[in-house]
Amino acid sequence: QVQLVESGGGLVQPGGSLRLSCAASTSIFRINVMSWYRQAPGKERDLVATITDGGSTNYVDSVKGRFTISRDNAKNTVYLQMNSLKAEDTAVYYCNAETRPRPGVVFDYWGQGTQVTVSS
C-alpha cells in the first residue's frame, strides 16, 4: 500500500509559477512510475507528466516547455514545477504511483488532489 499526499496548489496569476509536491509513504525506489494528472470541472482526468524509476520523463504537449517533473529519492517526493501558467491549467492536480511487482500485475495509487487556479 502506498499513500500519496499532494501539496503546493493555490491561486496564481497568469504567467506565474507554482511547485506541486507529492510525498509518498514508502521509498519511491519501489515505485515504477509516478505521474501527475489533472481534472478540470466537467472534464475527464488527464495525464500531465510522468517520470519513471529510471528518471525518464514524458509530458502532454500542452505543458511541454512550461512544466517539469522531477523526483527526490531521499525525500520520497515527486515534484511538478509549473511555469508560465495559463487559465486553462486550472484544475485539481492528482499524484499517481504505479507499482509493477511482477509481470502482468499493476497496482495504482492516488493522492487526494490539490487545487490549482490560474486567474487574474
PDB file of C-alpha atoms in Angstrom:
ATOM      1  CA  GLN A   1       0.000   0.000   0.000  1.00  0.00           C
ATOM      2  CA  VAL A   2       1.295   3.434  -0.970  1.00  0.00           C
ATOM      3  CA  GLN A   3      -0.135   6.655   0.414  1.00  0.00           C
ATOM      4  CA  LEU A   4       0.376   9.872  -1.504  1.00  0.00           C
ATOM      5  CA  VAL A   5      -0.067  13.402  -0.193  1.00  0.00           C
ATOM      6  CA  GLU A   6      -0.047  16.359  -2.561  1.00  0.00           C
ATOM      7  CA  SER A   7       0.637  19.953  -1.609  1.00  0.00           C
ATOM      8  CA  GLY A   8       1.542  23.252  -3.201  1.00  0.00           C
ATOM      9  CA  GLY A   9      -1.634  24.182  -5.019  1.00  0.00           C
ATOM     10  CA  GLY A  10      -3.221  27.601  -4.843  1.00  0.00           C
ATOM     11  CA  LEU A  11      -4.286  30.711  -6.707  1.00  0.00           C
ATOM     12  CA  VAL A  12      -1.798  32.268  -9.117  1.00  0.00           C
ATOM     13  CA  GLN A  13      -1.998  34.906 -11.821  1.00  0.00           C
ATOM     14  CA  PRO A  14      -1.495  34.032 -15.490  1.00  0.00           C
ATOM     15  CA  GLY A  15       2.207  33.814 -16.239  1.00  0.00           C
ATOM     16  CA  GLY A  16       3.016  32.854 -12.670  1.00  0.00           C
ATOM     17  CA  SER A  17       4.565  29.706 -11.223  1.00  0.00           C
ATOM     18  CA  LEU A  18       3.718  27.016  -8.702  1.00  0.00           C
ATOM     19  CA  ARG A  19       5.518  23.905  -7.499  1.00  0.00           C
ATOM     20  CA  LEU A  20       3.446  20.891  -6.535  1.00  0.00           C
ATOM     21  CA  SER A  21       4.818  18.202  -4.255  1.00  0.00           C
ATOM     22  CA  CYS A  22       3.752  14.592  -3.844  1.00  0.00           C
ATOM     23  CA  ALA A  23       5.097  12.823  -0.775  1.00  0.00           C
ATOM     24  CA  ALA A  24       4.954   9.031  -0.789  1.00  0.00           C
ATOM     25  CA  SER A  25       4.625   6.877   2.328  1.00  0.00           C
ATOM     26  CA  THR A  26       7.187   4.432   1.021  1.00  0.00           C
ATOM     27  CA  SER A  27      10.513   4.603  -0.709  1.00  0.00           C
ATOM     28  CA  ILE A  28       9.917   5.739  -4.266  1.00  0.00           C
ATOM     29  CA  PHE A  29      12.572   3.288  -5.342  1.00  0.00           C
ATOM     30  CA  ARG A  30       9.744   0.747  -5.036  1.00  0.00           C
ATOM     31  CA  ILE A  31       7.502   2.738  -7.391  1.00  0.00           C
ATOM     32  CA  ASN A  32       7.961   2.090 -11.096  1.00  0.00           C
ATOM     33  CA  VAL A  33       6.188   5.156 -12.452  1.00  0.00           C
ATOM     34  CA  MET A  34       4.994   8.359 -10.830  1.00  0.00           C
ATOM     35  CA  SER A  35       2.717  10.752 -12.640  1.00  0.00           C
ATOM     36  CA  TRP A  36       0.738  13.929 -12.322  1.00  0.00           C
ATOM     37  CA  TYR A  37      -2.795  14.064 -13.668  1.00  0.00           C
ATOM     38  CA  ARG A  38      -5.278  16.917 -13.688  1.00  0.00           C
ATOM     39  CA  GLN A  39      -9.030  17.221 -13.858  1.00  0.00           C
ATOM     40  CA  ALA A  40     -10.823  20.412 -14.793  1.00  0.00           C
ATOM     41  CA  PRO A  41     -14.502  20.913 -13.881  1.00  0.00           C
ATOM     42  CA  GLY A  42     -16.760  18.846 -16.117  1.00  0.00           C
ATOM     43  CA  LYS A  43     -13.822  17.113 -17.812  1.00  0.00           C
ATOM     44  CA  GLU A  44     -12.048  13.800 -17.547  1.00  0.00           C
ATOM     45  CA  ARG A  45      -8.842  13.281 -15.590  1.00  0.00           C
ATOM     46  CA  ASP A  46      -5.922  13.639 -17.987  1.00  0.00           C
ATOM     47  CA  LEU A  47      -2.258  12.719 -17.762  1.00  0.00           C
ATOM     48  CA  VAL A  48       0.083  15.713 -17.462  1.00  0.00           C
ATOM     49  CA  ALA A  49       3.570  14.321 -16.824  1.00  0.00           C
ATOM     50  CA  THR A  50       5.310  11.064 -15.962  1.00  0.00           C
ATOM     51  CA  ILE A  51       8.659  10.067 -14.506  1.00  0.00           C
ATOM     52  CA  THR A  52       9.922   6.503 -14.354  1.00  0.00           C
ATOM     53  CA  ASP A  53      12.147   4.857 -11.766  1.00  0.00           C
ATOM     54  CA  GLY A  54      14.948   5.288 -14.275  1.00  0.00           C
ATOM     55  CA  GLY A  55      14.350   9.029 -14.480  1.00  0.00           C
ATOM     56  CA  SER A  56      12.764   9.159 -17.930  1.00  0.00           C
ATOM     57  CA  THR A  57      10.137  11.863 -18.283  1.00  0.00           C
ATOM     58  CA  ASN A  58       7.197  12.448 -20.581  1.00  0.00           C
ATOM     59  CA  TYR A  59       4.772  15.354 -20.925  1.00  0.00           C
ATOM     60  CA  VAL A  60       1.492  16.101 -22.590  1.00  0.00           C
ATOM     61  CA  ASP A  61       2.048  18.522 -25.482  1.00  0.00           C
ATOM     62  CA  SER A  62       0.137  21.369 -23.836  1.00  0.00           C
ATOM     63  CA  VAL A  63       2.648  21.651 -20.956  1.00  0.00           C
ATOM     64  CA  LYS A  64       5.936  20.895 -22.742  1.00  0.00           C
ATOM     65  CA  GLY A  65       8.466  23.627 -22.111  1.00  0.00           C
ATOM     66  CA  ARG A  66       6.454  25.002 -19.171  1.00  0.00           C
ATOM     67  CA  PHE A  67       6.190  22.127 -16.673  1.00  0.00           C
ATOM     68  CA  THR A  68       8.971  19.980 -15.243  1.00  0.00           C
ATOM     69  CA  ILE A  69       8.509  16.746 -13.311  1.00  0.00           C
ATOM     70  CA  SER A  70      11.305  15.626 -11.013  1.00  0.00           C
ATOM     71  CA  ARG A  71      11.931  13.292  -8.100  1.00  0.00           C
ATOM     72  CA  ASP A  72      13.924  13.430  -4.888  1.00  0.00           C
ATOM     73  CA  ASN A  73      14.555   9.828  -3.868  1.00  0.00           C
ATOM     74  CA  ALA A  74      15.959  10.814  -0.478  1.00  0.00           C
ATOM     75  CA  LYS A  75      12.698  12.598   0.397  1.00  0.00           C
ATOM     76  CA  ASN A  76      10.380  10.088  -1.339  1.00  0.00           C
ATOM     77  CA  THR A  77       8.867  13.049  -3.125  1.00  0.00           C
ATOM     78  CA  VAL A  78       7.968  13.906  -6.685  1.00  0.00           C
ATOM     79  CA  TYR A  79       7.556  17.495  -7.827  1.00  0.00           C
ATOM     80  CA  LEU A  80       5.806  19.308 -10.637  1.00  0.00           C
ATOM     81  CA  GLN A  81       7.296  22.718 -11.359  1.00  0.00           C
ATOM     82  CA  MET A  82       4.750  24.727 -13.322  1.00  0.00           C
ATOM     83  CA  ASN A  83       5.848  27.938 -15.051  1.00  0.00           C
ATOM     84  CA  SER A  84       4.097  30.339 -17.411  1.00  0.00           C
ATOM     85  CA  LEU A  85       0.752  29.196 -16.093  1.00  0.00           C
ATOM     86  CA  LYS A  86      -2.370  29.778 -18.154  1.00  0.00           C
ATOM     87  CA  ALA A  87      -6.044  29.896 -17.267  1.00  0.00           C
ATOM     88  CA  GLU A  88      -6.508  26.547 -18.985  1.00  0.00           C
ATOM     89  CA  ASP A  89      -4.130  24.956 -16.474  1.00  0.00           C
ATOM     90  CA  THR A  90      -6.789  25.440 -13.804  1.00  0.00           C
ATOM     91  CA  ALA A  91      -7.717  22.034 -12.409  1.00  0.00           C
ATOM     92  CA  VAL A  92      -7.366  19.674  -9.490  1.00  0.00           C
ATOM     93  CA  TYR A  93      -3.958  18.043  -9.794  1.00  0.00           C
ATOM     94  CA  TYR A  94      -3.536  14.444  -8.669  1.00  0.00           C
ATOM     95  CA  CYS A  95      -0.418  12.428  -7.975  1.00  0.00           C
ATOM     96  CA  ASN A  96      -0.359   8.816  -9.145  1.00  0.00           C
ATOM     97  CA  ALA A  97       2.007   5.991  -8.301  1.00  0.00           C
ATOM     98  CA  GLU A  98       2.208   2.764 -10.265  1.00  0.00           C
ATOM     99  CA  THR A  99       3.954  -0.341  -8.989  1.00  0.00           C
ATOM    100  CA  ARG A 100       4.581  -3.493 -11.009  1.00  0.00           C
ATOM    101  CA  PRO A 101       5.642  -6.162  -8.526  1.00  0.00           C
ATOM    102  CA  ARG A 102       5.716  -8.907 -11.161  1.00  0.00           C
ATOM    103  CA  PRO A 103       4.916  -9.265 -14.862  1.00  0.00           C
ATOM    104  CA  GLY A 104       1.259  -8.633 -15.625  1.00  0.00           C
ATOM    105  CA  VAL A 105       0.476  -7.160 -12.220  1.00  0.00           C
ATOM    106  CA  VAL A 106      -0.001  -3.397 -11.797  1.00  0.00           C
ATOM    107  CA  PHE A 107      -1.117  -1.502  -8.699  1.00  0.00           C
ATOM    108  CA  ASP A 108      -2.311   2.102  -8.911  1.00  0.00           C
ATOM    109  CA  TYR A 109      -2.379   4.594  -6.053  1.00  0.00           C
ATOM    110  CA  TRP A 110      -3.806   8.128  -5.971  1.00  0.00           C
ATOM    111  CA  GLY A 111      -3.436  11.171  -3.803  1.00  0.00           C
ATOM    112  CA  GLN A 112      -6.351  13.323  -2.685  1.00  0.00           C
ATOM    113  CA  GLY A 113      -5.627  16.107  -5.151  1.00  0.00           C
ATOM    114  CA  THR A 114      -4.624  19.751  -4.860  1.00  0.00           C
ATOM    115  CA  GLN A 115      -6.443  22.671  -6.494  1.00  0.00           C
ATOM    116  CA  VAL A 116      -4.588  24.936  -8.899  1.00  0.00           C
ATOM    117  CA  THR A 117      -6.418  28.059 -10.019  1.00  0.00           C
ATOM    118  CA  VAL A 118      -4.914  30.422 -12.572  1.00  0.00           C
ATOM    119  CA  SER A 119      -6.791  33.693 -12.643  1.00  0.00           C
ATOM    120  CA  SER A 120      -6.219  37.426 -12.573  1.00  0.00           C
TER     121      SER A 120
END
